């Protein structure tokens, strides 16, 4: 028995197909890393390929490390010569050796995002760019997108035509690149772009690497952008032994530049390519896979595949709809607390970072340790800390840290030199920083900064008047801070995805303030800040690894958990409002792929939840159930009549002092106004037209043999061994089996 006999037939075919272009369509949980490592072993052990002629490219250092470890274990001696690294690491190694051909020094610096913003500030200053018209982060985003498409400054300017903004952005792009080269530096996008430029302008260098890497494997190919595609195409052009592994159904990073067309048009880009589909899943139960299959098949832009497993059928997929988002979070956390699964085996996934706030708070309430992945603690996020700092100054003028944090946020032209003078004055006169700002005219050497500081003080005093006795609500106060300081306007003008996410987070803080007032009956700013501080303090939680995971769906890709809760399954939340109302149908398809990724993170159990109404920016909005729930197969969505109301009543009896958290939710199938159109009534037949041992057909699962029939009271429970779909247990009234 060889090591390859442990692979299933399709995995063996992929591992042994070594010559020419190969596309491995690897469905979720189908063992793609196992195939790649065995393929490397096969190349060396059976095809006698030199290890140094093999390259494996991944997207993350974690994935590269995992592949390196597996290859070393499988291949043994000589495996260290296989080049296993990320796209960026690969390009750095190449450029360190040959970048002088492009006019750079080999000791070039690599600029991270903070370095880029600092450099862009200098560029704005050099070109006298009006900061009210152009935002540094927004321009950097446009430049990054251009580089993903291999569009340089000159081509960008040519394409801009007479468009003023595009033309100005092109000039900024041009100067930005000039300053990068002057500093002998590359940003992250340049690492790919400059390697492609090096190969295109220096054929001898390209041929050297083509001869070096005669067998190339690329993981997560669906996440590649145009620049990465061209890099791979150039390297593989001579020998054409290119193997790419990916899943178009898991392409969810378009906002980062990923181009799904790279995998969908692989056969056109590389004529004669062979395609191998890995559809056997080793992770999830068949019920979970059926749910994923039925949802994703509604996408048009995909390659046909259907996941199946030899695992058990498993528990039905559950969906519950609640009246409010608070009740939804309460249900999820109470279920987590009572579950037979350990905390580390459970995860709550959601579409936006802003949704984490309620789940974090309920974790605190139930004393459930948690880890937040793909983002920082809600109250530690920059925009939340900024708004809270304003509230602290309004409530307590002696909080110097709060004053220092927002004195120039948003930008007011109050520089570090001016603040140093104010700090010295405050220290000498034993004043708080804010009190010193109130006496700005008395501070020596401030000059023109006095007027700007007085403007800040005037804003704070106006907000204090709003918050005074008999004043406005906390919701209105926060909105006053956002409006009067110009904080929200600055984020809106950025127009970037990150800025929109930050605005959504601030909206969630407004929701928190409105909920606090409704629950406590108090408008006290001090009490609100105290509650927020207590919720934000998670240091007292159990620090062991036994924690439930809270994370966004984008962060969950590549991970798996025995039990998963998909929260916020509502139209205009998931799918997002932007996708729902977008004229481009591919936006909605990307949201559906994201749902597919979420479903396939679950190994044993999957629970989907939604709320009929949810607070957005302090206002209550009603939402229909997500279309993705409506796309679930009937066998998973309708036959599991789970009653969370009864569960909540039991929970209420179990938890003393938790009467205020008593839920009012109803399961979706008992909703007085169903949000989607599937409702069924079971009508038990007097007898069935088939018996155990008979061959039957099912409209979705095909043909099979009846293994067992049980009288379940309300209906007959039929177990069928299907030829392709495996064993299924279903109710006869829904299955509509036909004897053949």
XYZ file of C-alpha atoms in Angstrom:
740
model
C 0.000 0.000 0.000
C 1.369 3.405 -0.998
C 0.710 6.811 0.547
C -1.492 7.615 -2.455
C -3.903 4.782 -1.643
C -5.127 6.871 1.310
C -6.553 9.404 -1.166
C -10.003 9.058 -2.684
C -10.184 8.415 -6.463
C -10.535 12.084 -7.468
C -7.757 13.131 -5.099
C -5.517 10.448 -6.612
C -6.292 11.682 -10.110
C -5.391 15.258 -9.135
C -2.162 14.189 -7.416
C -1.007 12.086 -10.374
C -1.844 14.612 -13.099
C 1.505 16.383 -13.323
C 1.984 17.536 -16.915
C 0.226 20.548 -18.412
C -2.257 22.974 -16.858
C -4.558 21.532 -14.189
C -7.500 23.127 -12.381
C -8.488 21.374 -9.155
C -11.938 22.549 -8.133
C -11.750 21.792 -4.437
C -15.056 22.148 -2.617
C -15.137 23.173 1.036
C -13.579 20.562 3.318
C -12.489 18.325 0.431
C -8.841 17.946 1.512
C -7.104 20.248 -0.966
C -3.962 20.747 1.148
C -3.652 16.968 1.406
C -3.833 16.712 -2.384
C -1.187 19.405 -2.921
C 1.279 17.818 -0.501
C 0.762 14.333 -1.966
C 1.177 15.826 -5.435
C 4.552 17.257 -4.423
C 5.546 13.842 -3.028
C 4.401 12.150 -6.250
C 6.428 14.555 -8.404
C 9.593 13.768 -6.437
C 9.068 10.085 -5.631
C 7.381 8.820 -8.802
C 8.219 11.387 -11.492
C 11.773 11.991 -10.199
C 11.403 15.779 -10.332
C 14.078 17.737 -8.470
C 12.579 19.325 -5.313
C 14.024 22.722 -6.274
C 11.997 22.645 -9.496
C 8.733 22.741 -7.500
C 7.015 25.895 -6.263
C 3.894 26.119 -4.098
C 2.273 29.542 -3.619
C -0.290 30.313 -0.928
C -1.978 33.484 0.318
C -1.162 33.503 4.024
C 1.906 32.722 6.100
C -0.228 30.346 8.160
C -1.213 28.348 5.071
C 2.391 28.343 3.833
C 3.619 27.110 7.222
C 1.032 24.329 7.317
C 1.907 23.207 3.793
C 5.630 23.329 4.540
C 5.150 21.152 7.627
C 3.066 18.581 5.743
C 5.441 18.476 2.762
C 8.471 17.966 5.022
C 6.722 15.116 6.818
C 5.545 13.437 3.606
C 8.558 13.962 1.326
C 11.369 13.794 3.855
C 14.917 14.356 2.597
C 15.117 17.150 0.025
C 11.754 18.715 0.855
C 13.450 21.871 2.141
C 14.358 22.702 -1.484
C 10.693 23.021 -2.480
C 9.807 26.703 -2.589
C 6.710 27.073 -0.380
C 5.725 30.675 0.317
C 3.127 33.415 -0.117
C 2.802 35.579 -3.221
C 4.434 38.528 -1.470
C 7.281 36.501 0.051
C 7.989 34.931 -3.329
C 8.223 38.330 -4.988
C 10.432 39.793 -2.252
C 12.950 36.964 -2.751
C 12.997 37.548 -6.493
C 13.271 41.331 -6.193
C 16.032 41.196 -3.574
C 18.135 39.471 -6.198
C 17.228 41.313 -9.391
C 15.478 44.631 -8.595
C 18.541 46.633 -9.632
C 17.391 45.969 -13.194
C 14.453 48.314 -12.417
C 16.616 51.055 -10.924
C 16.068 50.230 -7.247
C 18.624 49.142 -4.659
C 18.517 45.598 -3.296
C 18.077 46.961 0.226
C 14.689 48.502 -0.617
C 12.198 49.165 2.190
C 8.687 47.735 2.273
C 6.059 50.267 3.347
C 3.064 49.141 5.383
C -0.277 50.971 5.439
C 0.869 53.514 8.051
C 4.007 54.293 6.040
C 1.842 54.727 2.948
C -0.421 57.245 4.672
C 2.584 59.198 5.971
C 4.074 59.317 2.496
C 0.736 60.316 0.980
C 0.566 63.272 3.394
C 3.909 64.442 2.017
C 2.652 64.010 -1.541
C -0.462 66.057 -0.750
C 1.775 68.785 0.668
C 4.099 68.750 -2.352
C 1.222 68.992 -4.828
C -0.847 71.434 -2.739
C -3.749 68.962 -2.755
C -6.875 70.307 -1.078
C -7.649 67.830 1.767
C -11.341 68.718 1.647
C -11.534 67.471 -1.943
C -9.247 64.439 -1.671
C -8.774 62.038 1.214
C -5.466 60.228 1.682
C -7.018 56.824 2.402
C -9.420 57.090 -0.506
C -6.656 57.980 -2.967
C -4.494 55.125 -1.662
C -7.438 52.777 -2.244
C -7.795 53.937 -5.860
C -4.053 53.508 -6.424
C -4.110 50.019 -4.910
C -6.980 49.006 -7.207
C -5.057 50.350 -10.214
C -2.003 48.319 -9.239
C -4.142 45.180 -8.871
C -5.060 45.725 -12.528
C -1.408 46.455 -13.489
C -2.346 50.021 -14.416
C 0.595 52.368 -13.867
C 0.450 56.164 -13.339
C 0.918 57.008 -17.020
C -1.865 54.675 -18.181
C -4.076 55.902 -15.333
C -3.620 59.517 -16.487
C -4.283 58.539 -20.087
C -7.527 56.803 -19.091
C -8.580 59.795 -16.946
C -9.189 61.977 -19.991
C -10.738 65.291 -18.991
C -12.190 64.036 -15.675
C -10.759 66.469 -13.094
C -10.814 64.117 -10.108
C -9.346 61.184 -12.000
C -6.711 63.384 -13.578
C -5.710 64.817 -10.203
C -5.654 61.328 -8.677
C -3.386 60.252 -11.546
C -0.989 63.113 -10.764
C -0.970 62.109 -7.104
C -0.352 58.479 -8.141
C 2.556 59.601 -10.306
C 4.146 61.642 -7.508
C 3.496 58.882 -4.974
C 5.437 56.402 -7.111
C 8.198 58.980 -7.634
C 8.547 59.446 -3.878
C 8.526 55.696 -3.275
C 11.417 55.242 -5.679
C 13.230 58.253 -4.193
C 13.016 56.512 -0.822
C 14.014 53.174 -2.392
C 10.764 51.709 -1.151
C 7.912 49.520 -2.368
C 4.425 49.185 -0.957
C 2.740 45.763 -0.751
C 1.060 46.085 -4.139
C 4.395 47.019 -5.717
C 5.915 43.704 -4.670
C 3.698 41.937 -7.222
C 3.640 44.735 -9.808
C 7.413 45.214 -9.879
C 8.030 41.475 -10.184
C 5.729 41.352 -13.211
C 7.512 44.420 -14.630
C 10.884 42.749 -13.998
C 9.841 39.630 -15.915
C 8.294 41.565 -18.790
C 11.318 43.816 -19.307
C 14.027 41.217 -18.646
C 13.378 37.982 -20.576
C 16.581 36.377 -19.325
C 15.533 36.795 -15.696
C 12.091 35.396 -16.474
C 13.601 32.382 -18.222
C 15.855 31.741 -15.227
C 12.823 31.422 -12.948
C 10.836 29.471 -15.531
C 13.628 26.891 -15.617
C 13.899 26.961 -11.852
C 10.169 26.421 -11.252
C 9.057 23.850 -13.812
C 6.144 22.703 -11.648
C 4.022 25.416 -10.068
C 1.114 24.955 -7.657
C -1.127 27.848 -6.564
C -3.520 27.513 -3.623
C -6.741 29.567 -3.160
C -6.637 30.520 -6.829
C -10.106 32.092 -6.653
C -8.602 34.890 -4.538
C -6.010 36.022 -7.102
C -6.160 39.458 -8.723
C -5.040 40.447 -12.221
C -1.445 41.182 -11.179
C -1.084 37.791 -9.456
C -2.664 36.059 -12.451
C -0.134 37.644 -14.802
C 2.739 36.716 -12.488
C 1.703 33.061 -12.476
C 1.046 33.067 -16.219
C 4.523 34.429 -16.954
C 6.234 31.884 -14.707
C 4.302 28.946 -16.219
C 4.518 30.039 -19.858
C 7.533 27.895 -20.823
C 6.685 24.468 -19.343
C 2.935 24.949 -18.735
C 2.991 22.642 -15.697
C 0.675 24.833 -13.687
C -1.663 23.384 -11.081
C -4.132 25.764 -9.460
C -6.431 24.794 -6.613
C -9.500 26.762 -5.644
C -13.239 26.982 -5.271
C -15.158 29.613 -7.197
C -17.990 29.164 -4.687
C -15.675 30.534 -1.977
C -14.539 33.668 -3.811
C -15.501 36.358 -1.272
C -12.721 38.942 -1.459
C -13.641 41.098 -4.433
C -13.373 44.170 -2.200
C -9.660 43.305 -1.853
C -9.189 42.987 -5.598
C -9.841 39.249 -6.075
C -11.136 38.473 -9.577
C -13.344 35.379 -9.808
C -12.888 35.401 -13.590
C -9.365 34.024 -13.103
C -10.744 30.660 -11.983
C -13.909 30.682 -14.123
C -11.921 31.256 -17.335
C -8.916 29.080 -16.478
C -9.479 26.732 -19.417
C -9.568 29.703 -21.813
C -6.397 31.224 -20.368
C -4.568 27.876 -20.444
C -5.804 25.846 -23.448
C -5.791 22.084 -22.975
C -6.264 22.393 -19.217
C -7.591 19.400 -17.323
C -10.244 19.923 -14.633
C -10.611 17.651 -11.592
C -13.448 18.196 -9.126
C -13.057 17.330 -5.449
C -16.639 17.043 -4.207
C -16.277 14.626 -1.290
C -16.370 16.604 1.935
C -14.633 15.310 5.067
C -15.807 18.072 7.397
C -19.589 18.309 7.603
C -22.724 16.213 7.846
C -24.821 15.634 4.735
C -27.645 17.852 6.013
C -25.254 20.792 6.275
C -23.848 20.076 2.817
C -27.347 19.815 1.329
C -28.111 23.269 2.734
C -24.892 24.684 1.240
C -25.507 23.010 -2.135
C -29.072 24.302 -2.424
C -28.109 27.884 -1.587
C -25.088 28.156 -3.895
C -26.787 26.557 -6.904
C -28.793 29.781 -7.280
C -25.642 31.527 -8.512
C -25.162 31.766 -12.272
C -21.432 32.589 -12.342
C -20.029 29.289 -11.088
C -18.733 25.888 -12.122
C -21.175 23.096 -11.347
C -20.255 20.908 -8.381
C -22.138 19.298 -5.516
C -20.615 18.423 -2.163
C -21.324 15.039 -0.620
C -19.931 13.092 2.314
C -19.606 9.619 3.732
C -20.276 11.168 7.150
C -23.588 10.773 8.943
C -26.731 12.599 7.827
C -26.600 14.597 11.039
C -28.995 16.943 12.790
C -31.319 19.055 10.636
C -30.288 22.629 9.969
C -32.324 24.924 12.240
C -33.638 28.402 11.564
C -35.272 30.619 14.196
C -36.634 34.133 13.807
C -36.939 36.476 16.785
C -38.689 39.738 17.421
C -35.536 41.756 18.179
C -31.783 41.469 17.747
C -31.433 41.442 21.534
C -33.632 38.342 21.772
C -31.666 36.746 18.950
C -28.387 37.276 20.826
C -29.964 36.080 24.071
C -31.109 32.861 22.425
C -27.733 32.147 20.813
C -25.755 32.680 24.015
C -28.216 30.704 26.150
C -27.952 27.825 23.664
C -24.162 28.026 23.740
C -24.197 27.898 27.542
C -26.410 24.783 27.606
C -24.848 22.992 24.632
C -23.156 19.614 24.862
C -20.377 21.088 22.720
C -17.487 22.788 24.496
C -17.157 26.566 24.143
C -14.135 26.317 21.846
C -16.175 24.083 19.526
C -18.828 26.761 18.966
C -18.748 29.925 16.847
C -21.095 32.816 16.138
C -20.705 34.221 12.622
C -22.209 37.468 11.327
C -22.053 39.736 8.273
C -20.765 42.978 9.835
C -18.450 43.856 12.722
C -21.175 46.056 14.225
C -23.227 42.948 15.061
C -20.614 41.786 17.568
C -21.663 44.321 20.237
C -24.823 42.512 21.384
C -23.095 39.120 21.391
C -20.168 40.487 23.404
C -22.549 41.979 25.957
C -24.541 38.763 26.328
C -21.273 36.835 26.758
C -20.520 39.145 29.660
C -24.038 38.671 31.066
C -23.844 34.881 30.950
C -20.177 34.925 32.064
C -19.165 33.086 28.894
C -15.492 33.534 27.909
C -15.133 34.560 24.275
C -12.585 35.534 21.693
C -13.255 38.130 19.017
C -11.640 37.273 15.671
C -11.350 39.567 12.685
C -11.674 42.708 14.714
C -10.958 44.256 18.074
C -13.323 44.388 21.028
C -16.254 46.607 20.008
C -15.471 49.271 22.589
C -11.772 49.222 21.680
C -12.333 50.139 18.036
C -10.865 53.471 17.079
C -14.086 55.181 16.087
C -15.902 53.991 19.232
C -13.060 55.179 21.465
C -13.115 58.546 19.662
C -16.835 59.092 20.262
C -16.575 57.873 23.865
C -13.657 60.283 24.409
C -15.917 63.185 23.399
C -18.584 61.934 25.801
C -15.995 61.687 28.595
C -14.896 65.298 28.038
C -18.536 66.389 28.126
C -19.062 64.469 31.364
C -15.652 65.064 32.927
C -13.345 67.854 31.776
C -10.465 66.488 33.844
C -9.928 63.464 31.603
C -6.690 64.577 29.910
C -6.332 61.334 27.904
C -9.749 61.854 26.341
C -8.874 65.466 25.487
C -5.553 64.497 23.922
C -7.240 61.763 21.885
C -9.733 63.998 20.081
C -8.260 67.506 20.178
C -7.360 67.072 16.518
C -9.942 64.416 15.549
C -11.247 65.289 13.055
C -8.358 67.469 11.938
C -8.530 71.045 13.186
C -4.975 72.142 12.489
C -3.968 71.940 16.153
C -0.488 70.471 15.924
C 1.759 68.656 18.396
C 3.863 71.796 19.008
C 0.781 73.767 20.085
C -0.408 70.976 22.371
C 3.045 70.760 23.965
C 2.749 74.450 24.920
C -0.761 73.901 26.321
C 0.435 70.879 28.312
C 3.296 72.884 29.868
C 0.902 75.750 30.736
C -1.554 73.307 32.352
C 1.210 71.710 34.410
C 2.657 75.028 35.634
C -0.781 76.350 36.601
C -2.076 73.021 37.969
C -4.933 72.903 35.475
C -6.498 70.036 33.600
C -5.724 70.004 29.904
C -9.266 71.080 29.055
C -9.110 73.969 31.548
C -5.875 75.110 29.915
C -7.604 74.982 26.527
C -10.332 77.223 27.917
C -7.594 79.766 28.766
C -5.827 79.389 25.393
C -5.285 83.158 25.080
C -3.081 83.014 28.175
C -0.785 80.327 26.758
C 2.470 81.896 25.460
C 3.407 81.373 21.796
C 0.209 79.751 20.490
C -0.403 82.352 17.803
C -3.047 81.337 15.236
C -3.710 78.070 17.063
C -5.688 80.041 19.690
C -8.646 80.480 17.347
C -8.707 76.788 16.458
C -8.562 75.748 20.109
C -11.362 78.171 20.986
C -13.460 76.568 18.254
C -12.937 73.137 19.876
C -13.861 74.475 23.336
C -16.973 76.130 21.908
C -18.082 72.784 20.431
C -17.624 70.984 23.760
C -19.518 73.656 25.688
C -22.416 73.526 23.208
C -22.559 69.746 23.635
C -22.452 70.103 27.415
C -25.457 72.405 27.189
C -27.282 69.700 25.201
C -26.478 67.127 27.897
C -27.417 69.361 30.851
C -30.369 68.834 33.233
C -33.547 68.265 31.246
C -31.452 68.048 28.100
C -31.529 65.771 25.089
C -31.419 61.994 24.969
C -28.113 60.109 24.853
C -28.920 59.093 21.287
C -29.328 62.747 20.287
C -26.174 63.704 22.192
C -24.041 61.180 20.303
C -25.554 62.309 17.008
C -24.799 65.890 18.103
C -21.154 64.963 18.665
C -20.942 63.365 15.227
C -22.556 66.355 13.504
C -21.058 69.320 15.362
C -17.479 68.016 15.345
C -17.696 66.932 11.695
C -16.614 63.385 12.625
C -19.361 61.630 10.622
C -18.944 63.961 7.640
C -15.231 63.173 7.417
C -15.936 59.434 7.338
C -18.697 59.872 4.739
C -16.349 61.838 2.485
C -13.777 59.040 2.577
C -16.312 56.810 0.823
C -14.228 53.684 1.434
C -15.496 50.301 2.584
C -13.579 50.671 5.858
C -15.108 54.106 6.473
C -18.595 52.667 5.916
C -17.799 49.902 8.394
C -16.684 52.491 10.958
C -19.904 54.452 10.458
C -21.868 51.231 10.973
C -19.996 50.640 14.231
C -20.854 54.153 15.414
C -24.473 53.450 14.497
C -24.292 50.402 16.763
C -23.076 52.651 19.615
C -26.142 54.832 19.010
C -28.234 51.656 19.260
C -26.554 50.876 22.585
C -27.390 54.358 23.935
C -31.027 54.081 22.854
C -31.313 50.601 24.389
C -29.723 51.838 27.641
C -32.299 54.611 27.958
C -35.192 52.294 27.180
C -34.090 49.643 29.679
C -32.912 51.867 32.542
C -35.283 54.803 32.102
C -32.261 57.055 32.663
C -30.584 59.690 30.494
C -27.542 59.945 32.764
C -24.358 60.237 30.739
C -22.279 59.162 33.764
C -24.313 55.969 34.195
C -24.090 55.190 30.488
C -20.294 55.615 30.452
C -20.025 53.468 33.577
C -22.002 50.629 31.993
C -19.981 50.820 28.805
C -16.737 50.703 30.805
C -17.885 47.592 32.671
C -18.940 45.814 29.498
C -15.671 46.704 27.793
C -13.644 45.273 30.691
C -13.219 41.637 29.699
C -9.977 41.104 31.611
C -11.818 39.286 34.404
C -12.995 36.557 32.048
C -11.465 33.089 32.082
C -8.202 33.328 30.151
C -8.064 29.635 29.162
C -8.567 28.493 25.586
C -12.092 27.382 26.407
C -13.837 30.316 24.694
C -16.658 30.724 22.218
C -15.582 32.428 18.991
C -17.274 35.554 17.621
C -16.262 36.568 14.113
C -17.338 37.996 10.784
C -18.031 35.635 7.903
C -15.074 37.019 5.952
C -12.766 36.166 8.867
C -14.180 32.643 9.142
C -12.940 31.411 5.773
C -10.589 28.471 6.194
C -11.849 27.649 9.690
C -14.285 25.025 10.960
C -16.287 24.431 14.142
C -18.465 21.534 15.312
C -21.361 23.940 15.946
C -21.985 27.213 14.120
C -24.582 29.948 14.589
C -25.187 32.164 11.544
C -26.777 35.326 12.951
C -28.590 38.188 11.244
C -30.092 36.245 8.339
C -32.140 39.221 7.133
C -32.596 41.071 3.870
C -30.480 44.253 3.664
C -28.174 42.876 6.353
C -27.260 39.553 4.763
C -27.394 39.986 1.830
C -26.289 43.557 2.438
C -28.432 46.488 1.327
C -25.722 47.477 -1.176
C -25.944 44.059 -2.833
C -29.749 43.927 -2.725
C -30.119 47.257 -4.533
C -27.043 46.993 -6.746
C -27.664 46.982 -10.519
C -24.811 44.479 -10.802
C -26.139 40.939 -10.123
C -22.619 39.708 -9.310
C -22.744 41.706 -6.059
C -25.591 39.515 -4.835
C -23.781 36.399 -6.021
C -20.765 37.322 -3.890
C -23.066 37.644 -0.857
C -24.455 34.183 -1.624
C -20.919 32.796 -1.798
C -20.302 34.351 1.604
C -23.372 32.526 2.925
C -22.044 29.291 1.418
C -18.740 29.834 3.222
C -20.605 30.402 6.492
C -22.711 27.249 6.154
C -19.706 25.081 5.306
C -17.828 26.174 8.447
C -20.147 23.880 10.449
C -19.151 20.273 11.047
C -21.971 18.803 13.166
C -24.719 21.366 13.777
C -25.828 24.613 12.132
C -28.317 27.138 13.495
C -29.446 30.183 11.502
C -31.121 33.096 13.273
C -32.803 36.369 12.321
C -34.640 39.285 13.936
C -37.839 40.878 12.651
C -36.672 44.287 13.828
C -33.223 45.641 14.463
C -31.930 49.041 15.540
C -29.896 50.876 12.910
C -28.418 54.237 13.900
C -30.829 54.432 16.839
C -33.904 53.760 14.724
C -35.931 50.554 14.669
C -36.101 48.971 11.229
C -38.064 45.929 10.115
C -36.431 43.274 7.981
C -37.712 40.319 5.994
C -35.955 36.986 6.395
C -32.916 36.601 4.135
C -33.547 35.083 0.715
C -30.735 32.646 1.565
C -32.964 31.059 4.210
C -35.722 30.699 1.632
C -33.226 28.864 -0.590
C -32.567 26.148 1.986
C -33.814 22.670 1.000
C -37.230 21.714 2.357
C -35.834 18.674 4.153
C -33.641 20.934 6.306
C -35.794 24.058 6.622
C -39.287 22.713 7.292
C -39.039 19.365 9.028
C -37.261 20.625 12.136
C -39.970 22.398 14.121
C -37.725 23.781 16.813
C -39.556 25.780 19.489
C -37.281 28.409 21.055
C -40.210 29.780 23.092
C -40.320 26.610 25.164
C -36.541 26.640 25.476
C -36.635 30.193 26.753
C -39.253 29.383 29.369
C -36.967 26.648 30.649
C -33.997 29.039 30.552
C -35.955 31.587 32.554
C -36.633 29.001 35.246
C -32.944 28.058 35.349
C -31.436 31.532 35.684
C -32.263 33.464 38.821
C -32.532 37.177 38.493
C -32.682 37.029 34.698
C -36.370 37.871 34.374
C -35.515 40.975 32.386
C -33.971 38.813 29.701
C -37.028 36.602 29.258
C -37.405 36.184 25.492
C -40.487 36.753 23.455
C -39.373 35.085 20.273
C -41.349 32.687 18.158
C -39.874 30.144 15.786
C -40.102 31.164 12.158
C -42.713 28.506 11.354
C -45.069 29.981 13.992
C -44.655 33.560 12.822
C -48.038 35.322 12.341
C -46.572 36.900 9.209
C -44.117 34.500 7.601
C -41.252 36.366 5.983
C -40.933 33.822 3.216
C -43.326 31.636 1.360
C -42.755 28.054 2.445
C -45.344 26.606 4.852
C -46.402 22.965 4.879
C -49.009 20.822 6.598
C -48.261 17.150 7.157
C -51.041 14.828 5.936
C -50.229 11.256 6.858
C -51.094 8.661 4.217
C -53.064 5.529 5.148
C -50.366 3.371 3.587
C -47.271 3.705 1.425
C -46.882 2.459 -2.130
C -43.475 0.971 -1.318
C -41.952 -1.312 1.293
C -38.553 -1.949 2.824
C -36.215 -3.264 0.135
C -38.086 -1.567 -2.719
C -36.276 0.658 -5.204
C -37.583 4.252 -5.179
C -36.776 7.577 -6.809
C -36.538 11.086 -5.287
C -36.693 14.298 -7.321
C -33.376 15.545 -5.882
C -31.469 12.539 -4.536
C -32.190 10.215 -7.449
C -32.695 6.463 -7.046
C -32.156 4.361 -3.948
C -33.288 1.429 -1.821
C -35.709 1.746 1.107
C -33.791 0.578 4.193
C -36.363 1.168 6.924
C -39.920 2.458 7.457
C -41.158 3.590 10.884
C -44.599 4.849 11.893
C -43.753 8.114 13.612
C -47.326 8.943 14.605
C -47.853 12.110 12.594
C -46.107 10.649 9.560
C -44.062 7.699 8.323
C -40.284 8.076 8.784
C -38.527 6.574 5.778
C -34.792 5.786 5.585
C -33.398 5.385 2.073
C -29.914 4.399 0.894
C -29.532 6.521 -2.241
C -27.067 5.389 -4.887
C -25.216 8.723 -4.976
C -26.432 10.857 -2.096
C -25.996 8.225 0.619
C -28.387 7.442 3.474
C -31.241 9.907 4.072
C -33.981 9.903 6.690
C -37.149 11.805 5.762
C -40.889 12.041 6.296
C -42.933 10.320 3.612
C -45.316 13.275 3.079
C -42.424 15.533 2.108
C -40.183 13.006 0.388
C -42.806 12.055 -2.256
C -40.880 8.894 -3.111
C -41.957 6.920 -6.170
C -41.568 3.173 -6.453
C -39.633 2.035 -9.537
